[in-house]
Tab-separated table of C-alpha atoms and ligand atoms in Angstrom:
chain	number	residue	atom	x	y	z
A	25	MET	CA	0.042	-0.031	-0.035
A	26	ARG	CA	1.137	3.495	-0.692
A	27	LEU	CA	1.232	6.351	1.678
A	28	ASN	CA	-1.934	8.322	1.039
A	29	ILE	CA	-2.775	11.587	2.956
A	30	PRO	CA	-6.257	13.097	1.841
A	31	PHE	CA	-5.308	16.402	2.481
A	32	ASP	CA	-8.225	19.123	2.936
A	33	ASN	CA	-6.592	22.363	3.658
A	34	THR	CA	-8.867	25.226	5.064
A	35	TYR	CA	-6.136	27.222	6.744
A	36	ALA	CA	-4.149	27.506	3.707
A	37	ALA	CA	-7.123	29.020	1.884
A	38	LEU	CA	-7.417	31.865	4.588
A	39	ASP	CA	-5.744	35.156	3.684
A	40	GLU	CA	-1.963	35.439	3.691
A	41	VAL	CA	-1.837	37.361	6.816
A	42	PHE	CA	-2.403	34.230	8.939
A	43	PHE	CA	0.669	32.626	7.775
A	44	SER	CA	3.747	32.370	5.474
A	45	ARG	CA	4.276	29.837	2.983
A	46	VAL	CA	7.378	27.876	3.246
A	47	ASN	CA	8.444	24.363	2.695
A	48	PRO	CA	10.038	21.977	5.075
A	49	VAL	CA	13.807	21.607	4.508
A	50	ALA	CA	14.715	18.021	3.148
A	51	VAL	CA	17.074	16.039	5.612
A	52	LYS	CA	20.225	14.210	4.774
A	53	ASP	CA	19.384	10.621	6.083
A	54	PRO	CA	15.744	10.234	7.098
A	55	THR	CA	15.260	7.182	9.396
A	56	LEU	CA	11.730	6.195	10.872
A	57	ILE	CA	12.068	5.867	14.855
A	58	ALA	CA	8.391	5.386	15.506
A	59	TYR	CA	4.951	5.645	13.269
A	60	ASN	CA	1.720	5.836	15.029
A	61	ALA	CA	-0.342	3.619	12.680
A	62	GLU	CA	-3.530	3.286	14.764
A	63	LEU	CA	-3.497	7.426	14.999
A	64	ALA	CA	-3.028	7.636	11.167
A	65	LYS	CA	-5.897	5.325	10.517
A	66	GLU	CA	-8.035	7.640	12.775
A	67	ILE	CA	-7.154	10.581	10.732
A	68	GLY	CA	-7.881	9.246	7.675
A	69	ILE	CA	-4.225	8.370	6.359
A	70	THR	CA	-3.468	5.192	4.474
A	71	SER	CA	-0.046	4.019	5.718
A	72	GLY	CA	2.590	2.982	3.230
A	73	THR	CA	6.205	1.774	3.529
A	74	GLU	CA	8.644	2.761	6.266
A	75	ASP	CA	10.931	4.547	3.562
A	76	GLU	CA	7.846	6.722	2.489
A	77	HIS	CA	6.962	7.574	6.141
A	78	ALA	CA	10.526	8.521	6.957
A	79	LYS	CA	10.760	10.700	3.894
A	80	VAL	CA	7.461	12.458	4.216
A	81	PHE	CA	7.559	12.838	8.090
A	82	SER	CA	10.942	14.543	8.001
A	83	GLY	CA	9.798	16.896	5.225
A	84	THR	CA	12.266	15.334	2.827
A	85	ARG	CA	9.471	14.468	0.389
A	86	LEU	CA	6.194	16.148	-0.049
A	87	ALA	CA	3.375	14.252	-0.136
A	88	LYS	CA	0.627	15.068	-2.768
A	89	GLY	CA	-2.015	17.699	-1.476
A	90	THR	CA	0.550	19.225	1.045
A	91	ASP	CA	0.251	23.392	1.126
A	92	PRO	CA	2.851	23.907	3.730
A	93	LEU	CA	3.087	26.935	5.618
A	94	ALA	CA	4.243	28.508	9.028
A	95	GLN	CA	1.452	29.923	11.334
A	96	LEU	CA	1.766	33.518	12.535
A	97	TYR	CA	0.959	34.161	16.150
A	98	ALA	CA	1.972	36.074	19.319
A	99	GLY	CA	1.964	35.749	23.024
A	100	HIS	CA	2.634	36.468	26.542
A	101	GLN	CA	5.800	34.702	27.731
A	102	PHE	CA	6.158	34.610	31.377
A	103	GLY	CA	3.693	37.491	31.622
A	104	HIS	CA	5.537	39.723	29.059
A	105	TYR	CA	4.045	40.371	25.484
A	106	SER	CA	6.164	39.349	22.503
A	107	PRO	CA	4.595	40.763	19.499
A	108	GLN	CA	5.673	38.204	16.938
A	109	LEU	CA	6.337	34.645	17.747
A	110	GLY	CA	5.070	32.170	15.112
A	111	ASP	CA	6.159	28.769	13.882
A	112	GLY	CA	9.721	29.035	13.962
A	113	ARG	CA	10.748	25.585	13.769
A	114	ALA	CA	7.287	24.016	12.441
A	115	VAL	CA	5.494	23.773	9.306
A	116	LEU	CA	1.951	22.739	8.881
A	117	LEU	CA	1.454	20.394	5.861
A	118	GLY	CA	-2.076	20.486	5.871
A	119	GLU	CA	-5.323	19.050	7.254
A	120	THR	CA	-7.166	15.690	7.110
A	121	CYS	CA	-10.663	14.631	8.178
A	122	GLY	CA	-11.022	11.495	9.853
A	123	SER	CA	-13.633	8.922	9.595
A	124	ASP	CA	-15.803	10.732	12.022
A	125	ASN	CA	-15.416	13.826	10.310
A	126	ARG	CA	-13.167	15.659	12.606
A	127	ARG	CA	-10.542	17.657	11.273
A	128	TRP	CA	-6.945	17.455	12.075
A	129	ASP	CA	-3.803	19.355	11.352
A	130	ILE	CA	-0.680	17.574	10.594
A	131	GLN	CA	2.415	19.530	11.225
A	132	LEU	CA	6.113	18.789	11.363
A	133	LYS	CA	8.230	20.248	14.180
A	134	GLY	CA	11.961	20.505	13.615
A	135	SER	CA	11.529	20.952	9.976
A	136	GLY	CA	13.890	23.813	9.118
A	137	PRO	CA	13.745	27.783	9.278
A	138	THR	CA	10.617	29.805	8.507
A	139	PRO	CA	10.287	33.442	8.431
A	140	TYR	CA	9.356	33.415	11.992
A	141	SER	CA	12.639	31.679	13.206
A	142	ARG	CA	14.446	34.936	14.566
A	143	ARG	CA	17.780	33.713	15.680
A	144	GLY	CA	16.692	29.801	15.741
A	145	ASP	CA	17.917	27.075	13.424
A	146	GLY	CA	14.261	25.618	13.045
A	147	ARG	CA	15.470	22.397	14.154
A	148	ALA	CA	14.887	20.043	16.843
A	149	TRP	CA	17.175	17.375	18.465
A	150	LEU	CA	16.329	13.923	19.357
A	151	GLY	CA	15.623	14.405	22.981
A	152	PRO	CA	12.527	16.906	22.772
A	153	VAL	CA	11.018	14.926	19.913
A	154	LEU	CA	11.112	11.625	21.717
A	155	ARG	CA	10.079	13.417	25.105
A	156	GLU	CA	7.139	14.974	23.402
A	157	TYR	CA	6.114	11.843	21.378
A	158	LEU	CA	6.067	9.927	24.574
A	159	MET	CA	4.387	12.557	26.938
A	160	SER	CA	1.505	13.389	24.463
A	161	GLU	CA	0.626	9.838	23.819
A	162	ALA	CA	0.827	9.014	27.561
A	163	MET	CA	-1.560	11.988	28.279
A	164	HIS	CA	-3.828	10.804	25.595
A	165	ALA	CA	-3.962	7.177	26.984
A	166	LEU	CA	-4.738	8.767	30.572
A	167	GLY	CA	-7.750	10.270	28.913
A	168	ILE	CA	-6.555	13.913	28.875
A	169	PRO	CA	-7.323	16.172	25.644
A	170	THR	CA	-3.858	16.673	23.861
A	171	THR	CA	-2.177	16.938	20.682
A	172	ARG	CA	-0.871	13.621	19.334
A	173	ALA	CA	2.397	12.172	17.664
A	174	LEU	CA	2.116	10.685	14.400
A	175	ALA	CA	5.811	10.101	13.733
A	176	ALA	CA	9.367	10.579	14.884
A	177	VAL	CA	12.128	10.539	12.335
A	178	SER	CA	15.730	10.928	12.976
A	179	THR	CA	17.490	13.283	10.548
A	180	GLY	CA	21.284	11.916	10.126
A	181	GLU	CA	22.234	15.485	10.717
A	182	THR	CA	23.677	17.341	13.722
A	183	VAL	CA	21.980	19.891	15.814
A	184	PHE	CA	24.195	22.329	17.739
A	185	ARG	CA	22.802	23.344	21.011
A	186	GLU	CA	25.240	23.455	24.083
A	187	SER	CA	26.915	20.483	22.296
A	188	PRO	CA	26.387	18.508	18.810
A	189	LEU	CA	23.250	16.361	19.237
A	190	PRO	CA	21.464	14.097	16.802
A	191	GLY	CA	18.663	15.897	14.821
A	192	ALA	CA	14.966	14.731	14.524
A	193	VAL	CA	11.600	15.728	13.440
A	194	LEU	CA	8.095	15.246	15.045
A	195	THR	CA	4.966	14.920	13.210
A	196	ARG	CA	2.312	16.552	15.511
A	197	VAL	CA	-1.235	16.065	14.981
A	198	ALA	CA	-3.878	18.347	16.709
A	199	ALA	CA	-7.287	19.395	16.272
A	200	SER	CA	-5.660	22.651	15.114
A	201	HIS	CA	-2.905	25.033	16.052
A	202	ILE	CA	-4.982	28.104	16.673
A	203	ARG	CA	-3.725	29.741	20.340
A	204	VAL	CA	-4.687	32.460	22.414
A	205	GLY	CA	-1.722	34.140	20.821
A	206	THR	CA	-3.199	33.774	17.353
A	207	PHE	CA	-5.803	36.164	18.206
A	208	GLN	CA	-3.316	38.201	20.482
A	209	VAL	CA	-1.224	39.111	17.279
A	210	PHE	CA	-4.116	40.653	15.353
A	211	ALA	CA	-5.804	42.545	18.032
A	212	ALA	CA	-2.411	44.068	19.033
A	213	ARG	CA	-2.017	45.067	15.475
A	214	GLY	CA	-5.521	46.732	15.214
A	215	ASP	CA	-6.182	44.242	12.446
A	216	VAL	CA	-10.086	43.903	13.166
A	217	THR	CA	-10.583	42.295	9.564
A	218	ALA	CA	-8.243	39.545	10.120
A	219	LEU	CA	-9.606	39.042	13.856
A	220	GLN	CA	-13.168	38.756	12.610
A	221	LYS	CA	-11.990	36.190	9.957
A	222	LEU	CA	-9.976	34.241	12.582
A	223	LEU	CA	-13.129	34.333	14.894
A	224	GLU	CA	-15.428	32.884	12.147
A	225	TYR	CA	-12.987	30.447	11.069
A	226	THR	CA	-12.416	29.094	14.777
A	227	LEU	CA	-16.179	29.036	15.610
A	228	ASN	CA	-16.817	27.040	12.728
A	229	ARG	CA	-13.951	24.653	13.210
A	230	HIS	CA	-14.056	24.174	16.984
A	231	TYR	CA	-17.435	25.537	18.448
A	232	PRO	CA	-20.286	25.498	15.611
A	233	ASP	CA	-22.681	25.847	18.434
A	234	ALA	CA	-21.236	28.918	20.008
A	235	ASP	CA	-22.212	32.368	19.037
A	236	GLY	CA	-19.791	35.312	18.488
A	237	PRO	CA	-16.861	36.460	20.618
A	238	LEU	CA	-18.682	35.752	24.074
A	239	GLY	CA	-19.576	32.440	22.822
A	240	LEU	CA	-16.045	31.672	21.852
A	241	LEU	CA	-14.748	33.160	25.101
A	242	ASN	CA	-17.223	30.939	27.196
A	243	ALA	CA	-16.523	27.783	25.081
A	244	VAL	CA	-12.606	28.260	25.282
A	245	ILE	CA	-12.844	28.816	28.989
A	246	ALA	CA	-15.160	25.589	29.543
A	247	ALA	CA	-12.661	23.573	27.707
A	248	GLN	CA	-9.545	24.897	29.397
A	249	ALA	CA	-11.161	24.679	33.027
A	250	GLN	CA	-11.740	21.042	32.414
A	251	LEU	CA	-8.211	20.476	31.102
A	252	VAL	CA	-6.440	22.049	33.810
A	253	ALA	CA	-8.411	20.141	36.365
A	254	LYS	CA	-7.423	16.968	34.587
A	255	TRP	CA	-3.716	17.866	34.578
A	256	MET	CA	-3.648	18.408	38.202
A	257	SER	CA	-5.454	15.160	38.932
A	258	VAL	CA	-2.680	13.169	37.170
A	259	GLY	CA	-0.064	15.435	38.625
A	260	PHE	CA	0.912	16.916	35.458
A	261	ILE	CA	2.838	20.313	35.347
A	262	HIS	CA	2.738	21.912	31.833
A	263	GLY	CA	5.954	24.140	32.883
A	264	VAL	CA	5.178	26.920	30.232
A	265	MET	CA	1.719	28.049	30.095
A	266	ASN	CA	2.527	31.369	27.996
A	267	THR	CA	-0.493	32.186	25.850
A	268	ASP	CA	1.086	31.088	22.870
A	269	ASN	CA	1.157	27.569	24.186
A	270	CYS	CA	-2.693	27.782	25.019
A	271	GLN	CA	-4.659	26.208	22.547
A	272	ILE	CA	-8.129	27.281	21.607
A	273	ALA	CA	-9.478	23.694	21.184
A	274	GLY	CA	-8.658	22.913	24.797
A	275	GLU	CA	-5.906	20.135	24.071
A	276	THR	CA	-2.716	20.162	26.008
A	277	ILE	CA	0.062	21.602	23.580
A	278	ASP	CA	3.812	22.121	23.745
A	279	TYR	CA	5.578	19.597	25.583
A	280	GLY	CA	8.742	21.374	26.291
A	281	PRO	CA	9.640	21.485	30.221
A	282	CYS	CA	6.590	19.531	31.296
A	283	ALA	CA	6.633	16.826	33.912
A	284	PHE	CA	4.777	14.709	36.315
A	285	LEU	CA	5.328	15.052	39.876
A	286	ASP	CA	6.985	12.160	41.623
A	287	HIS	CA	6.715	13.200	45.228
A	288	TYR	CA	3.740	15.634	46.024
A	289	ASP	CA	5.024	19.277	46.278
A	290	PRO	CA	2.211	21.654	45.547
A	291	MET	CA	4.802	24.356	44.571
A	292	ALA	CA	6.747	22.121	42.671
A	293	VAL	CA	8.567	23.660	39.546
A	294	PHE	CA	10.731	21.949	36.909
A	295	SER	CA	11.442	24.324	34.095
A	296	SER	CA	14.936	25.700	34.130
A	297	ILE	CA	13.636	29.108	32.957
A	298	ASP	CA	10.747	29.440	35.438
A	299	ARG	CA	12.833	30.976	38.258
A	300	GLN	CA	9.919	32.612	39.880
A	301	GLY	CA	7.624	29.611	39.620
A	302	ARG	CA	5.067	31.327	37.848
A	303	TYR	CA	4.117	27.934	36.135
A	304	ALA	CA	4.357	25.785	39.620
A	305	PHE	CA	1.838	22.959	39.790
A	306	SER	CA	-0.644	24.778	42.038
A	307	ASN	CA	-0.447	28.032	40.257
A	308	GLN	CA	-1.880	26.129	37.054
A	309	PRO	CA	-5.561	27.272	37.780
A	310	ASP	CA	-4.751	30.840	38.298
A	311	ILE	CA	-2.525	31.212	35.402
A	312	ILE	CA	-5.164	29.541	32.963
A	313	VAL	CA	-7.672	32.393	34.109
A	314	TRP	CA	-4.778	34.801	33.344
A	315	ASN	CA	-4.639	33.637	29.828
A	316	MET	CA	-8.411	33.499	29.412
A	317	ALA	CA	-8.241	37.173	30.398
A	318	GLN	CA	-5.722	37.668	27.799
A	319	LEU	CA	-8.048	36.072	25.136
A	320	ALA	CA	-11.052	38.321	26.372
A	321	THR	CA	-8.844	41.414	25.838
A	322	ALA	CA	-8.005	40.242	22.279
A	323	LEU	CA	-11.563	39.680	21.480
A	324	ILE	CA	-12.951	43.179	22.789
A	325	PRO	CA	-12.187	44.711	19.283
A	326	LEU	CA	-14.769	42.567	17.593
A	327	MET	CA	-17.602	43.705	20.115
A	328	PRO	CA	-19.775	46.634	18.845
A	329	ASP	CA	-20.168	48.056	22.328
A	330	GLN	CA	-16.620	47.774	23.969
A	331	GLU	CA	-17.661	49.117	27.357
A	332	LYS	CA	-20.494	46.655	27.476
A	333	ALA	CA	-18.142	43.857	26.271
A	334	VAL	CA	-15.578	44.618	28.949
A	335	ALA	CA	-18.486	44.064	31.614
A	336	LEU	CA	-19.741	40.889	29.871
A	337	PHE	CA	-16.193	39.401	29.356
A	338	THR	CA	-15.063	40.102	32.966
A	339	THR	CA	-18.093	38.226	34.056
A	340	ALA	CA	-17.254	35.413	32.054
A	341	VAL	CA	-13.610	35.199	33.268
A	342	HIS	CA	-14.563	35.822	36.742
A	343	ALA	CA	-16.665	32.650	36.760
A	344	MET	CA	-13.870	30.607	35.572
A	345	PRO	CA	-12.165	29.749	38.953
A	346	GLN	CA	-15.583	28.146	40.263
A	347	LEU	CA	-15.676	26.084	37.168
A	348	ILE	CA	-12.208	24.866	37.640
A	349	ARG	CA	-12.941	24.061	41.079
A	350	ASP	CA	-16.123	22.206	40.135
A	351	HIS	CA	-14.063	20.153	37.528
A	352	TRP	CA	-11.382	19.648	40.369
A	353	SER	CA	-13.851	18.440	42.725
A	354	ARG	CA	-15.158	15.880	40.158
A	355	ALA	CA	-11.561	14.640	39.074
A	356	TYR	CA	-10.270	14.405	42.940
A	357	GLY	CA	-13.697	12.884	43.962
A	358	ALA	CA	-13.158	10.049	41.401
A	359	LYS	CA	-9.656	9.483	42.683
A	360	ILE	CA	-10.968	8.529	46.016
A	361	GLY	CA	-13.844	6.769	44.683
A	362	LEU	CA	-16.648	9.155	44.569
A	363	THR	CA	-18.808	10.120	41.581
A	364	VAL	CA	-21.582	11.752	43.370
A	365	LEU	CA	-20.266	14.525	45.741
A	366	ARG	CA	-21.492	15.684	48.947
A	367	PRO	CA	-20.821	18.689	50.992
A	368	GLY	CA	-17.797	17.626	52.923
A	369	ASP	CA	-16.109	15.512	50.201
A	370	ASP	CA	-14.059	18.500	49.224
A	371	THR	CA	-12.359	18.828	52.932
A	372	LEU	CA	-11.786	15.205	52.540
A	373	ILE	CA	-9.943	15.700	49.519
A	374	THR	CA	-7.844	18.736	50.637
A	375	GLU	CA	-6.935	16.932	53.877
A	376	LEU	CA	-5.660	13.972	52.080
A	377	LEU	CA	-3.729	16.256	49.753
A	378	GLN	CA	-2.147	18.298	52.926
A	379	LEU	CA	-1.134	15.032	54.305
A	380	MET	CA	0.354	13.952	51.120
A	381	ALA	CA	2.398	17.127	50.952
A	382	ASP	CA	3.461	17.220	54.758
A	383	ASN	CA	4.769	13.460	53.935
A	384	SER	CA	6.170	14.159	50.625
A	385	VAL	CA	4.626	10.851	49.377
A	386	ASP	CA	4.610	9.880	45.971
A	387	TYR	CA	1.674	11.275	44.171
A	388	THR	CA	0.670	8.599	41.677
A	389	ASN	CA	1.771	5.774	43.834
A	390	THR	CA	-0.451	7.077	46.984
A	391	PHE	CA	-3.459	7.598	44.869
A	392	ARG	CA	-3.233	3.989	43.251
A	393	GLY	CA	-2.376	2.795	46.874
A	394	LEU	CA	-5.914	3.788	47.855
A	395	LEU	CA	-7.165	1.018	45.673
A	396	THR	CA	-4.342	-1.483	46.351
A	397	GLY	CA	-4.181	-0.910	50.080
A	398	HIS	CA	-0.749	0.302	49.980
A	399	ALA	CA	-1.248	4.117	50.333
A	400	ARG	CA	-0.525	3.840	53.993
A	401	ASP	CA	3.128	2.745	53.213
A	402	GLN	CA	3.950	6.031	51.623
A	403	PHE	CA	3.558	7.931	54.663
A	404	ASP	CA	5.965	8.685	57.698
A	405	ASN	CA	3.116	9.875	59.749
A	406	THR	CA	0.981	6.939	59.579
A	407	ALA	CA	-1.393	7.940	62.394
A	408	GLY	CA	-2.555	11.100	60.368
A	409	PHE	CA	-3.170	8.853	57.343
A	410	ASP	CA	-5.043	6.379	59.554
A	411	THR	CA	-7.432	9.031	60.971
A	412	TRP	CA	-8.011	10.412	57.697
A	413	ALA	CA	-8.600	6.816	56.021
A	414	GLU	CA	-11.035	5.909	58.816
A	415	ARG	CA	-13.301	8.713	57.813
A	416	TRP	CA	-12.773	8.099	54.154
A	417	ARG	CA	-13.906	4.248	54.561
A	418	GLN	CA	-17.122	5.523	56.339
A	419	ARG	CA	-17.758	7.693	53.365
A	420	LEU	CA	-17.453	4.944	51.171
A	421	CYS	CA	-19.617	2.303	52.815
A	422	ASP	CA	-22.564	3.052	50.919
A	423	VAL	CA	-20.789	3.627	47.616
A	424	PRO	CA	-20.699	0.296	45.640
A	425	ASP	CA	-18.847	1.248	42.544
A	426	ALA	CA	-15.805	2.970	44.518
A	427	GLU	CA	-13.193	0.561	43.617
A	428	THR	CA	-13.955	0.543	39.796
A	429	VAL	CA	-13.990	4.417	39.710
A	430	MET	CA	-10.691	4.429	41.450
A	431	ALA	CA	-8.958	2.130	39.144
A	432	GLN	CA	-10.146	4.329	36.402
A	433	ASN	CA	-9.042	7.431	37.751
A	434	ASN	CA	-5.680	6.528	39.498
A	435	PRO	CA	-3.033	5.531	36.809
A	436	VAL	CA	-0.321	2.958	37.647
A	437	PHE	CA	1.990	4.621	35.042
A	438	ILE	CA	3.024	7.913	34.485
A	439	ALA	CA	5.853	9.081	32.389
A	440	ARG	CA	8.309	9.599	35.221
A	441	ASN	CA	10.923	12.093	34.483
A	442	HIS	CA	13.972	10.114	35.252
A	443	ARG	CA	12.737	7.435	32.930
A	444	VAL	CA	12.077	9.874	30.419
A	445	GLU	CA	15.614	11.386	30.782
A	446	GLN	CA	17.110	7.705	30.858
A	447	MET	CA	15.223	6.812	27.859
A	448	ILE	CA	16.754	9.922	25.880
A	449	ALA	CA	20.296	9.288	26.989
A	450	ALA	CA	19.915	5.703	25.631
A	451	ALA	CA	18.572	6.978	22.259
A	452	VAL	CA	21.318	9.288	21.975
A	453	GLU	CA	23.480	6.345	21.888
A	454	GLY	CA	21.339	4.586	19.340
A	455	ASP	CA	19.390	2.337	21.635
A	456	PHE	CA	15.601	3.175	21.225
A	457	ALA	CA	14.505	0.079	23.426
A	458	PRO	CA	13.700	2.053	26.364
A	459	PHE	CA	11.614	4.383	24.099
A	460	HIS	CA	9.512	1.758	22.700
A	461	ARG	CA	9.146	0.273	26.033
A	462	LEU	CA	8.076	3.098	27.761
A	463	ARG	CA	5.603	3.808	24.653
A	464	LYS	CA	4.284	0.482	25.039
A	465	VAL	CA	3.541	0.490	28.861
A	466	LEU	CA	2.180	4.047	28.881
A	467	ALA	CA	-0.177	3.336	26.245
A	468	ARG	CA	-2.149	1.390	28.944
A	469	PRO	CA	-1.430	3.545	32.270
A	470	TYR	CA	-4.514	2.250	34.312
A	471	ASP	CA	-3.537	-1.661	33.649
A	472	THR	CA	-1.275	-3.279	36.209
A	473	GLN	CA	1.543	-4.693	34.022
A	474	PRO	CA	3.659	-6.864	36.398
A	475	ASP	CA	6.688	-6.979	34.055
A	476	ALA	CA	6.810	-3.168	34.109
A	477	ALA	CA	6.788	-2.886	37.925
A	478	ASP	CA	10.160	-1.024	37.782
A	479	LEU	CA	8.366	2.064	35.933
A	480	THR	CA	5.908	2.574	38.949
A	481	GLN	CA	9.100	3.301	41.060
A	482	PRO	CA	10.017	7.068	41.933
A	483	PRO	CA	13.491	7.931	41.194
A	484	THR	CA	16.345	6.914	43.567
A	485	PRO	CA	18.285	10.159	44.983
A	486	GLN	CA	20.960	9.751	41.987
A	487	GLU	CA	18.145	9.456	39.370
A	488	VAL	CA	16.150	12.750	40.419
A	489	VAL	CA	16.114	15.004	37.367
A	490	PRO	CA	16.113	18.536	39.023
A	491	ALA	CA	15.204	20.462	36.139
A	492	THR	CA	13.536	20.133	32.721
A	493	PHE	CA	14.359	22.154	29.435
A	494	CYS	CA	12.385	23.813	26.715
A	495	GLY	CA	11.923	21.417	23.678
A	496	THR	CA	14.463	23.474	21.418
B	20	AMP	P1	8.051	27.146	22.608
B	20	AMP	O1	9.011	27.388	23.698
B	20	AMP	O2	8.327	26.010	21.987
B	20	AMP	O3	6.593	27.604	22.947
B	20	AMP	O4	8.634	28.009	21.294
B	20	AMP	C1	8.403	29.757	21.539
B	20	AMP	C2	8.856	30.180	20.259
B	20	AMP	O5	10.167	29.970	19.876
B	20	AMP	C3	8.057	29.788	18.899
B	20	AMP	O6	7.916	30.760	18.087
B	20	AMP	C4	9.116	28.818	18.461
B	20	AMP	O7	8.738	28.354	16.990
B	20	AMP	C5	10.532	29.417	18.573
B	20	AMP	N1	11.514	28.212	18.531
B	20	AMP	C6	11.609	27.400	19.515
B	20	AMP	N2	12.796	26.790	18.991
B	20	AMP	C7	13.122	27.157	17.719
B	20	AMP	C8	14.214	26.862	17.060
B	20	AMP	N3	15.134	25.826	17.093
B	20	AMP	N4	14.473	27.498	15.805
B	20	AMP	C9	13.476	28.688	15.607
B	20	AMP	N5	12.570	28.821	16.366
B	20	AMP	C10	12.438	28.432	17.677
B	21	MG	MG1	5.103	26.868	21.613
């Protein structure tokens, strides 16, 4: 069978203010590392030979129907507005429609320079490519909205960072790559025509039932409120929640310095560039509200009565913390076995989290341990846990499906940072076995897999990864 991607490109049909046409740059020796055949099928692609996949998903050969472009966007990075970012190392090949008529972007990341590259080389090295492949697919398997990974290809070229490193290209699949920053760039430029077009395109593509700027704002707020609550429940730290990394369709995007918690520390920060802890674990609900305020600001010029718009949008954004709290309660309620919440349940949850923080317990293993009976082993202060557990058991006594609910909401496996780093170190040496093993295990995160018990272990002191880095 030959590779066939049934492209149907709508973004490329928009005005050229939204992007720059640019081809990916062919690479020297494209070699396929991984290909997600299941995802390919889902998004309407007929898979071909390994050689075709390596060439097309490294940008070395253009598949029929490709209309390559780099998207323009701006964004607040760590709270400061950057008026022009854009795809500096990515090229959108085009879109497909899957069997269920959902539309997907197919984008190469690390495919060479674009007009938005500034001083960057437009390339990616193997580490961040494998990291994103693994993390995004792990999030998908956990049931969290996310961009996906279709392929990873090594380029046979060297990329220069602090040292020479092997180059690679990731093929990312997303509901779209429209970000808060895509709206911001046109609002900041005062280009209301483009802003209006973008609004119509976005509503049509993602939220056909929503009406106008306020409808879009409310829809994005709803999607992001749920997303962040889901992140929290699995101990995920995005690490770089800049508005350019905040996607309108509500998927997790941009797996740079992200990480899962090992021991529970609400103020945990991994990103090496996040010196003030702006994107610390427990700040994520506040930051997403801040990001939605930036989206609201960018949509104001589209409203006929701007004063009234400010009042309406402020109300919408101010309603978000409660929305997040509701999703948070539902997500954490399920982790302790509850699907129908009663007054007092939130206190039960927060008291457990406080005990977990005080005892620096392993986040994932403690929650899973509630099901298996091993949670207590995680605590130094066992008396504190016992007192809590007594009240919890009383609460569960008339909840028949608690065990099933806990099994479905407390993963056994997360992509532990030290495992990810070990996997990258091996891959750089040409050993991809740890990557493939992790990929396979993390595809079934809620299943006990006895031969992967080592992957449930937190890092030893020597294995701890103190910092993560942006995916450049
Ligand atoms: P990120 O940290 O991935 O959100 O990227 C922020 C901005 O930097 C985006 O505009 C990227 O396209 C750009 N960028 C990151 N790495 C590179 C690179 N190697 N070459 C060119 N641009 C880059
Ligand atoms: Mg980004």
